Coordinates of N, CA and C in Angstrom, one line a residue:
M1 N 105.8 116.7 102.0 CA 105.5 115.2 102.2 C 104.6 114.7 101.2
S2 N 104.9 113.5 100.8 CA 104.0 112.8 99.8 C 102.8 112.2 100.5
R3 N 101.6 112.7 100.1 CA 100.4 112.2 100.7 C 100.1 110.7 100.2
V4 N 100.5 110.5 98.9 CA 100.3 109.1 98.4 C 101.3 108.2 99.1
G5 N 102.5 108.6 99.3 CA 103.5 107.7 99.9 C 103.3 107.4 101.3
K6 N 102.6 108.2 102.1 CA 102.4 108.0 103.5 C 101.3 106.9 103.8
K7 N 100.4 106.7 102.8 CA 99.3 105.8 103.0 C 99.8 104.3 103.1
P8 N 99.4 103.6 104.1 CA 99.8 102.2 104.1 C 99.0 101.3 103.1
I9 N 99.6 100.3 102.6 CA 98.9 99.4 101.7 C 98.5 98.2 102.4
T10 N 97.2 97.9 102.5 CA 96.7 96.7 103.2 C 96.9 95.5 102.3
I11 N 97.3 94.5 102.9 CA 97.6 93.2 102.2 C 96.4 92.3 102.4
P12 N 95.6 92.0 101.4 CA 94.5 91.1 101.6 C 95.0 89.6 101.9
S13 N 94.0 88.8 102.4 CA 94.4 87.4 102.7 C 94.6 86.7 101.4
G14 N 95.5 85.8 101.4 CA 95.9 85.1 100.2 C 97.0 85.7 99.4
V15 N 97.5 86.8 99.8 CA 98.6 87.5 99.1 C 99.8 87.5 100.0
T16 N 100.9 87.1 99.5 CA 102.2 87.1 100.2 C 103.2 88.1 99.5
V17 N 103.8 88.9 100.4 CA 104.8 89.9 99.9 C 106.2 89.5 100.4
T18 N 107.1 89.4 99.5 CA 108.5 89.1 99.8 C 109.3 90.4 99.5
I19 N 110.0 90.9 100.5 CA 110.8 92.1 100.3 C 112.3 91.7 100.2
K20 N 112.8 91.9 99.0 CA 114.2 91.6 98.7 C 115.0 92.9 98.8
D21 N 116.3 92.9 98.3 CA 117.1 94.1 98.3 C 116.4 95.3 97.7
Q22 N 116.2 95.4 96.5 CA 115.6 96.5 95.8 C 114.4 96.1 95.0
E23 N 113.7 95.1 95.5 CA 112.6 94.5 94.8 C 111.5 94.0 95.7
L24 N 110.3 94.1 95.3 CA 109.1 93.5 96.0 C 108.6 92.4 95.1
E25 N 108.3 91.2 95.7 CA 107.7 90.1 95.0 C 106.3 89.9 95.6
V26 N 105.3 90.0 94.8 CA 103.9 89.9 95.3 C 103.3 88.7 94.7
K27 N 102.8 87.7 95.5 CA 102.2 86.5 95.0 C 100.7 86.6 95.4
G28 N 99.8 86.2 94.5 CA 98.4 86.2 94.8 C 97.7 85.2 94.0
P29 N 96.3 85.2 94.1 CA 95.6 84.2 93.4 C 95.7 84.3 91.9
K30 N 95.9 85.5 91.3 CA 96.0 85.6 89.9 C 97.4 85.5 89.3
G31 N 98.4 85.5 90.2 CA 99.8 85.3 89.6 C 100.8 86.0 90.5
T32 N 102.0 86.2 90.0 CA 103.1 86.8 90.7 C 103.6 88.0 89.9
L33 N 103.9 89.1 90.7 CA 104.5 90.3 90.1 C 105.7 90.7 90.9
T34 N 106.7 91.3 90.2 CA 107.9 91.8 90.9 C 107.9 93.3 90.6
T35 N 108.2 94.1 91.6 CA 108.2 95.6 91.5 C 109.5 96.1 92.0
P36 N 110.2 97.0 91.2 CA 111.4 97.6 91.8 C 111.2 98.6 92.9
V37 N 112.1 98.7 93.8 CA 112.0 99.7 94.8 C 113.2 100.7 94.6
P38 N 112.9 102.0 94.3 CA 114.0 102.9 94.0 C 114.9 103.1 95.2
D39 N 116.1 103.6 94.9 CA 117.1 103.9 95.9 C 116.6 105.0 96.8
G40 N 116.9 104.9 98.1 CA 116.5 105.9 99.1 C 115.1 105.6 99.6
V41 N 114.5 104.6 99.2 CA 113.1 104.3 99.7 C 113.1 102.9 100.2
T42 N 112.5 102.7 101.4 CA 112.5 101.3 102.0 C 111.0 100.9 102.2
V43 N 110.8 99.6 102.1 CA 109.4 99.1 102.3 C 109.5 98.1 103.4
K44 N 108.5 98.3 104.4 CA 108.5 97.4 105.5 C 107.1 96.9 105.6
Q45 N 107.0 95.6 106.2 CA 105.7 95.0 106.4 C 105.4 95.0 107.9
E46 N 104.3 95.8 108.2 CA 103.9 95.9 109.6 C 102.4 95.7 109.7
D47 N 102.0 94.8 110.6 CA 100.6 94.6 111.0 C 99.7 94.3 109.7
G48 N 100.1 93.5 108.8 CA 99.3 93.1 107.7 C 99.2 94.2 106.7
A49 N 100.2 95.2 106.7 CA 100.2 96.3 105.7 C 101.6 96.6 105.3
L50 N 101.8 97.2 104.1 CA 103.1 97.6 103.6 C 103.2 99.1 103.9
V51 N 104.3 99.5 104.5 CA 104.6 100.9 104.7 C 105.8 101.3 103.9
V52 N 105.7 102.4 103.2 CA 106.8 102.9 102.4 C 107.4 104.1 103.1
E53 N 108.7 104.1 103.3 CA 109.4 105.3 103.9 C 110.6 105.7 103.1
R54 N 111.0 106.9 103.2 CA 112.1 107.4 102.4 C 113.2 107.8 103.4
A55 N 114.4 107.8 102.9 CA 115.6 108.2 103.7 C 115.6 109.6 104.1
D56 N 115.4 110.5 103.2 CA 115.4 112.0 103.5 C 114.6 112.6 102.4
D57 N 114.5 114.0 102.4 CA 113.6 114.7 101.5 C 114.2 114.8 100.1
S58 N 115.4 114.4 99.9 CA 116.0 114.4 98.5 C 115.4 113.2 97.7
F59 N 114.7 112.3 98.3 CA 114.1 111.1 97.6 C 112.6 111.3 97.6
A60 N 112.1 112.5 97.7 CA 110.6 112.7 97.8 C 109.9 112.3 96.5
A61 N 110.6 112.5 95.4 CA 109.9 112.1 94.1 C 109.7 110.6 94.0
F62 N 110.5 109.8 94.6 CA 110.4 108.4 94.5 C 109.5 107.8 95.6
H63 N 109.1 108.6 96.6 CA 108.3 108.0 97.7 C 106.9 107.6 97.2
G64 N 106.2 108.5 96.6 CA 104.9 108.2 96.1 C 104.9 107.2 94.9
L65 N 106.0 107.2 94.1 CA 106.1 106.3 93.0 C 106.3 104.9 93.5
A66 N 107.1 104.7 94.5 CA 107.3 103.3 95.1 C 106.0 102.8 95.7
R67 N 105.3 103.6 96.4 CA 104.0 103.2 97.0 C 103.0 102.9 95.9
A68 N 102.9 103.7 94.9 CA 101.9 103.4 93.8 C 102.3 102.1 93.0
L69 N 103.6 101.8 92.8 CA 103.9 100.6 92.1 C 103.6 99.4 93.0
A70 N 103.9 99.5 94.3 CA 103.6 98.4 95.2 C 102.1 98.1 95.3
N71 N 101.3 99.2 95.3 CA 99.8 99.1 95.4 C 99.3 98.5 94.1
N72 N 99.8 98.9 93.0 CA 99.4 98.3 91.7 C 99.7 96.8 91.6
A73 N 100.8 96.4 92.2 CA 101.1 95.0 92.2 C 100.1 94.2 93.1
V74 N 99.8 94.8 94.3 CA 98.9 94.1 95.2 C 97.5 94.0 94.6
V75 N 97.0 95.1 94.0 CA 95.7 95.1 93.3 C 95.7 94.2 92.1
G76 N 96.8 94.1 91.4 CA 96.9 93.3 90.2 C 96.8 91.8 90.5
V77 N 97.4 91.3 91.5 CA 97.4 89.9 91.8 C 96.1 89.5 92.5
T78 N 95.3 90.4 93.0 CA 94.1 90.1 93.6 C 92.9 90.3 92.7
E79 N 92.8 91.4 92.1 CA 91.6 91.7 91.2 C 92.0 91.7 89.8
G80 N 93.1 92.2 89.4 CA 93.5 92.4 88.0 C 93.0 93.7 87.5
F81 N 93.4 94.1 86.3 CA 93.0 95.3 85.7 C 92.4 95.1 84.3
T82 N 91.5 95.9 83.9 CA 90.9 95.8 82.5 C 90.9 97.2 81.9
K83 N 91.0 97.2 80.5 CA 90.9 98.4 79.7 C 90.0 98.0 78.5
E84 N 89.1 99.0 78.2 CA 88.2 98.7 77.0 C 88.5 99.7 75.9
L85 N 88.6 99.2 74.7 CA 88.7 100.0 73.5 C 87.5 99.7 72.6
D86 N 87.0 100.8 72.0 CA 85.9 100.7 71.0 C 86.5 100.8 69.6
L87 N 86.1 99.9 68.8 CA 86.4 99.9 67.3 C 85.2 100.4 66.6
V88 N 85.3 101.7 66.1 CA 84.1 102.3 65.5 C 84.4 102.6 64.1
G89 N 83.5 102.2 63.2 CA 83.7 102.5 61.7 C 83.1 101.4 60.9
V90 N 82.5 101.7 59.8 CA 82.0 100.8 58.9 C 83.1 100.0 58.2
G91 N 83.0 98.7 58.3 CA 84.1 97.8 57.8 C 85.2 97.5 58.7
Y92 N 85.3 98.2 59.8 CA 86.4 98.0 60.7 C 86.0 96.7 61.6
K93 N 87.0 95.8 61.6 CA 86.7 94.5 62.3 C 87.9 94.1 63.2
A94 N 87.7 93.3 64.2 CA 88.7 92.7 65.0 C 88.3 91.3 65.3
D95 N 89.3 90.4 65.2 CA 89.0 89.0 65.5 C 90.1 88.5 66.4
V96 N 89.7 88.0 67.6 CA 90.7 87.5 68.6 C 90.9 86.0 68.3
Q97 N 92.2 85.7 68.0 CA 92.5 84.3 67.7 C 93.6 83.8 68.6
G98 N 93.2 83.4 69.8 CA 94.2 82.9 70.8 C 94.9 84.1 71.4
K99 N 96.3 84.1 71.1 CA 97.1 85.2 71.6 C 97.4 86.2 70.5
K100 N 96.5 86.3 69.5 CA 96.7 87.2 68.4 C 95.4 87.9 68.1
I101 N 95.4 89.2 67.7 CA 94.2 89.9 67.3 C 94.5 90.3 65.8
V102 N 93.5 90.0 65.0 CA 93.6 90.4 63.5 C 92.6 91.5 63.3
F103 N 93.1 92.6 62.8 CA 92.3 93.8 62.6 C 92.1 94.0 61.1
A104 N 90.9 94.5 60.7 CA 90.7 95.1 59.4 C 90.3 96.6 59.7
L105 N 91.3 97.5 59.4 CA 91.2 98.9 59.8 C 91.1 99.8 58.6
G106 N 90.7 99.3 57.4 CA 90.7 100.2 56.2 C 92.0 100.3 55.5
Y107 N 93.0 99.6 55.9 CA 94.2 99.5 55.1 C 94.1 98.5 54.1
S108 N 95.1 98.4 53.2 CA 95.1 97.4 52.1 C 95.4 96.0 52.6
H109 N 95.7 95.8 53.8 CA 96.1 94.5 54.4 C 95.6 94.4 55.8
P110 N 95.4 93.2 56.3 CA 95.0 93.0 57.7 C 96.1 93.3 58.6
V111 N 95.9 93.8 59.7 CA 96.9 94.1 60.7 C 96.8 93.1 61.8
E112 N 97.9 92.4 62.1 CA 98.0 91.4 63.2 C 98.8 92.0 64.3
Y113 N 98.2 91.8 65.5 CA 98.9 92.2 66.8 C 99.0 91.0 67.7
V114 N 100.2 90.6 68.1 CA 100.4 89.5 69.0 C 100.4 90.1 70.4
L115 N 99.5 89.5 71.2 CA 99.4 89.9 72.6 C 100.6 89.4 73.4
P116 N 101.2 90.3 74.3 CA 102.3 89.8 75.1 C 101.8 88.9 76.2
E117 N 102.7 88.2 76.9 CA 102.4 87.3 77.9 C 101.7 88.0 79.1
G118 N 100.6 87.4 79.5 CA 99.9 87.9 80.7 C 98.7 88.8 80.3
I119 N 98.5 89.1 79.0 CA 97.4 90.0 78.6 C 96.5 89.1 77.8
E120 N 95.2 89.3 78.1 CA 94.1 88.5 77.4 C 93.2 89.5 76.8
A121 N 92.5 89.1 75.7 CA 91.6 90.0 75.0 C 90.3 89.2 74.6
K122 N 89.2 89.9 74.6 CA 88.0 89.4 74.1 C 87.2 90.5 73.4
A123 N 86.5 90.1 72.3 CA 85.8 91.1 71.5 C 84.4 90.8 71.5
E124 N 83.5 91.8 71.6 CA 82.1 91.6 71.5 C 81.5 92.8 70.8
R125 N 80.5 92.5 69.9 CA 79.8 93.6 69.1 C 78.6 94.1 69.9
V126 N 78.6 95.4 69.9 CA 77.4 96.1 70.6 C 76.9 97.2 69.6
N127 N 75.6 97.5 69.8 CA 75.0 98.7 69.1 C 74.8 99.7 70.1
T128 N 75.5 100.8 70.0 CA 75.4 101.9 71.0 C 74.7 103.1 70.4
K129 N 74.1 103.9 71.2 CA 73.5 105.1 70.7 C 74.3 106.3 71.4
T130 N 75.5 106.4 71.1 CA 76.3 107.5 71.6 C 76.4 108.6 70.6
S131 N 77.4 109.5 70.7 CA 77.5 110.6 69.8 C 77.8 110.1 68.4
I132 N 78.3 108.9 68.3 CA 78.5 108.3 67.0 C 77.5 107.2 66.8
N133 N 76.6 107.3 65.9 CA 75.5 106.3 65.8 C 76.0 105.3 64.8
Q134 N 76.8 104.4 65.2 CA 77.3 103.3 64.4 C 77.4 102.0 65.2
Y135 N 77.5 100.9 64.5 CA 77.8 99.7 65.2 C 79.3 99.7 65.6
Q136 N 79.6 99.2 66.7 CA 81.0 99.2 67.1 C 81.3 97.9 67.8
L137 N 82.6 97.6 67.9 CA 83.1 96.4 68.5 C 83.8 96.9 69.8
T138 N 83.6 96.3 70.9 CA 84.3 96.6 72.1 C 85.3 95.5 72.4
L139 N 86.6 95.9 72.5 CA 87.7 95.1 72.7 C 88.1 95.2 74.2
T140 N 88.0 94.2 75.0 CA 88.3 94.2 76.4 C 89.6 93.5 76.7
L141 N 90.6 94.3 77.2 CA 91.9 93.8 77.5 C 92.0 93.6 79.0
S142 N 92.6 92.5 79.5 CA 92.7 92.3 80.9 C 94.0 91.6 81.2
G143 N 94.5 91.9 82.4 CA 95.8 91.4 82.9 C 96.1 91.8 84.3
I144 N 97.2 91.3 84.8 CA 97.5 91.7 86.2 C 98.6 92.8 86.3
D145 N 99.3 93.1 85.2 CA 100.3 94.1 85.2 C 99.7 95.4 84.6
K146 N 99.5 96.4 85.4 CA 98.9 97.7 84.9 C 99.7 98.4 83.9
Q147 N 101.0 98.4 84.0 CA 101.9 99.1 83.1 C 101.8 98.4 81.7
R148 N 101.9 97.1 81.7 CA 101.9 96.3 80.4 C 100.6 96.5 79.8
L149 N 99.5 96.4 80.5 CA 98.1 96.6 80.0 C 97.9 97.9 79.3
G150 N 98.4 99.0 80.0 CA 98.3 100.3 79.4 C 99.1 100.5 78.2
Q151 N 100.3 99.8 78.1 CA 101.2 99.9 76.9 C 100.5 99.2 75.8
V152 N 99.9 98.0 76.0 CA 99.2 97.3 74.9 C 98.0 98.1 74.4
A153 N 97.3 98.7 75.3 CA 96.1 99.6 74.9 C 96.6 100.8 74.0
A154 N 97.7 101.4 74.4 CA 98.3 102.5 73.7 C 98.7 102.1 72.3
E155 N 99.4 100.9 72.2 CA 99.8 100.4 70.9 C 98.7 100.1 70.0
L156 N 97.6 99.5 70.5 CA 96.4 99.2 69.7 C 95.7 100.5 69.3
N157 N 95.7 101.5 70.2 CA 95.1 102.8 69.8 C 95.9 103.5 68.7
R158 N 97.2 103.2 68.6 CA 98.0 103.8 67.5 C 97.8 103.2 66.2
L159 N 97.2 102.0 66.2 CA 97.0 101.3 64.9 C 96.1 102.1 64.0
R160 N 95.0 102.7 64.6 CA 94.1 103.5 63.8 C 93.6 104.6 64.8
K161 N 94.2 105.7 64.8 CA 93.8 106.8 65.8 C 92.4 107.2 65.4
P162 N 91.6 107.7 66.4 CA 90.2 108.2 66.0 C 90.3 109.4 65.1
D163 N 89.4 109.4 64.2 CA 89.2 110.5 63.2 C 88.7 111.7 63.9
A164 N 89.1 112.9 63.6 CA 88.7 114.1 64.2 C 87.3 114.5 63.8
Y165 N 86.8 114.0 62.7 CA 85.5 114.5 62.2 C 84.4 113.5 62.4
K166 N 84.6 112.2 62.2 CA 83.6 111.2 62.4 C 83.8 110.3 63.6
G167 N 85.0 110.4 64.2 CA 85.4 109.6 65.4 C 85.6 108.1 65.1
K168 N 85.9 107.8 63.8 CA 86.2 106.4 63.4 C 87.6 106.0 63.8
G169 N 87.7 104.8 64.3 CA 89.1 104.3 64.7 C 89.0 103.5 66.0
L170 N 90.2 103.2 66.5 CA 90.3 102.5 67.8 C 90.3 103.6 68.9
R171 N 89.2 103.6 69.7 CA 89.1 104.6 70.8 C 89.1 104.0 72.1
Y172 N 89.5 104.8 73.1 CA 89.4 104.3 74.5 C 87.9 104.5 74.9
A173 N 87.3 103.5 75.5 CA 85.9 103.5 75.8 C 85.6 104.5 76.9
D174 N 86.5 104.8 77.8 CA 86.1 105.7 78.9 C 86.6 107.1 78.7
R175 N 87.0 107.5 77.4 CA 87.4 108.8 77.1 C 86.4 109.5 76.2
Y176 N 86.2 110.8 76.5 CA 85.3 111.6 75.6 C 86.1 112.2 74.5
Y177 N 85.6 112.0 73.3 CA 86.3 112.6 72.1 C 85.4 113.7 71.5
R178 N 86.0 114.8 71.4 CA 85.2 116.0 70.8 C 85.4 116.0 69.3
L179 N 84.3 115.9 68.6 CA 84.4 115.9 67.1 C 84.4 117.3 66.6
K180 N 85.1 117.5 65.5 CA 85.1 118.8 64.8 C 83.9 118.8 63.9
P181 N 83.3 120.0 63.7 CA 82.2 120.1 62.7 C 82.8 120.1 61.3
G182 N 82.0 119.7 60.4 CA 82.4 119.6 59.0 C 82.4 121.0 58.4
K183 N 82.4 121.0 57.0 CA 82.5 122.3 56.3 C 81.2 123.1 56.6
T184 N 80.1 122.5 56.7 CA 78.8 123.2 56.8 C 78.6 123.6 58.3
G185 N 79.3 123.0 59.2 CA 79.0 123.3 60.7 C 79.7 124.6 61.1
K186 N 79.1 125.2 62.0 CA 79.6 126.5 62.5 C 79.9 126.5 64.0

């Protein structure tokens, strides 16, 4: 039995859920999201909560998935999601210009990244005393769709992956990066 799939999803006030054939539409103060419901899984609204049930055990893999997608939609339209990326390195810069981010990442040209619909970004410079003693820029991405937000963060991370020796590049702020020792290190 899926432990995640059995938990009911409480629907906060101000959120309306419309259950269609194979789709959930969730409306809230931050926007509207639609989530697919896999075959063999049904979603019911009971006592101010969503309950996800499956037809039989052959659909067990989709039970927890359907519940997680529905929960992410409810949380997204009420609170939203954020991801932080740190830009570490001398001369590395990022400038948010409306729906576009312009990076200087040590290449011979500036790199432009156009943000998709529903994703917002802001950049702020901080001086941190972490394992890497450098000035860094923190890029905060926010949006209501968790999947799209994670995809944008992954694409930005791929623009300049963190260096294994100095840790320079676009790094996830909440992730620990283990640095390799140089030639003299043992």
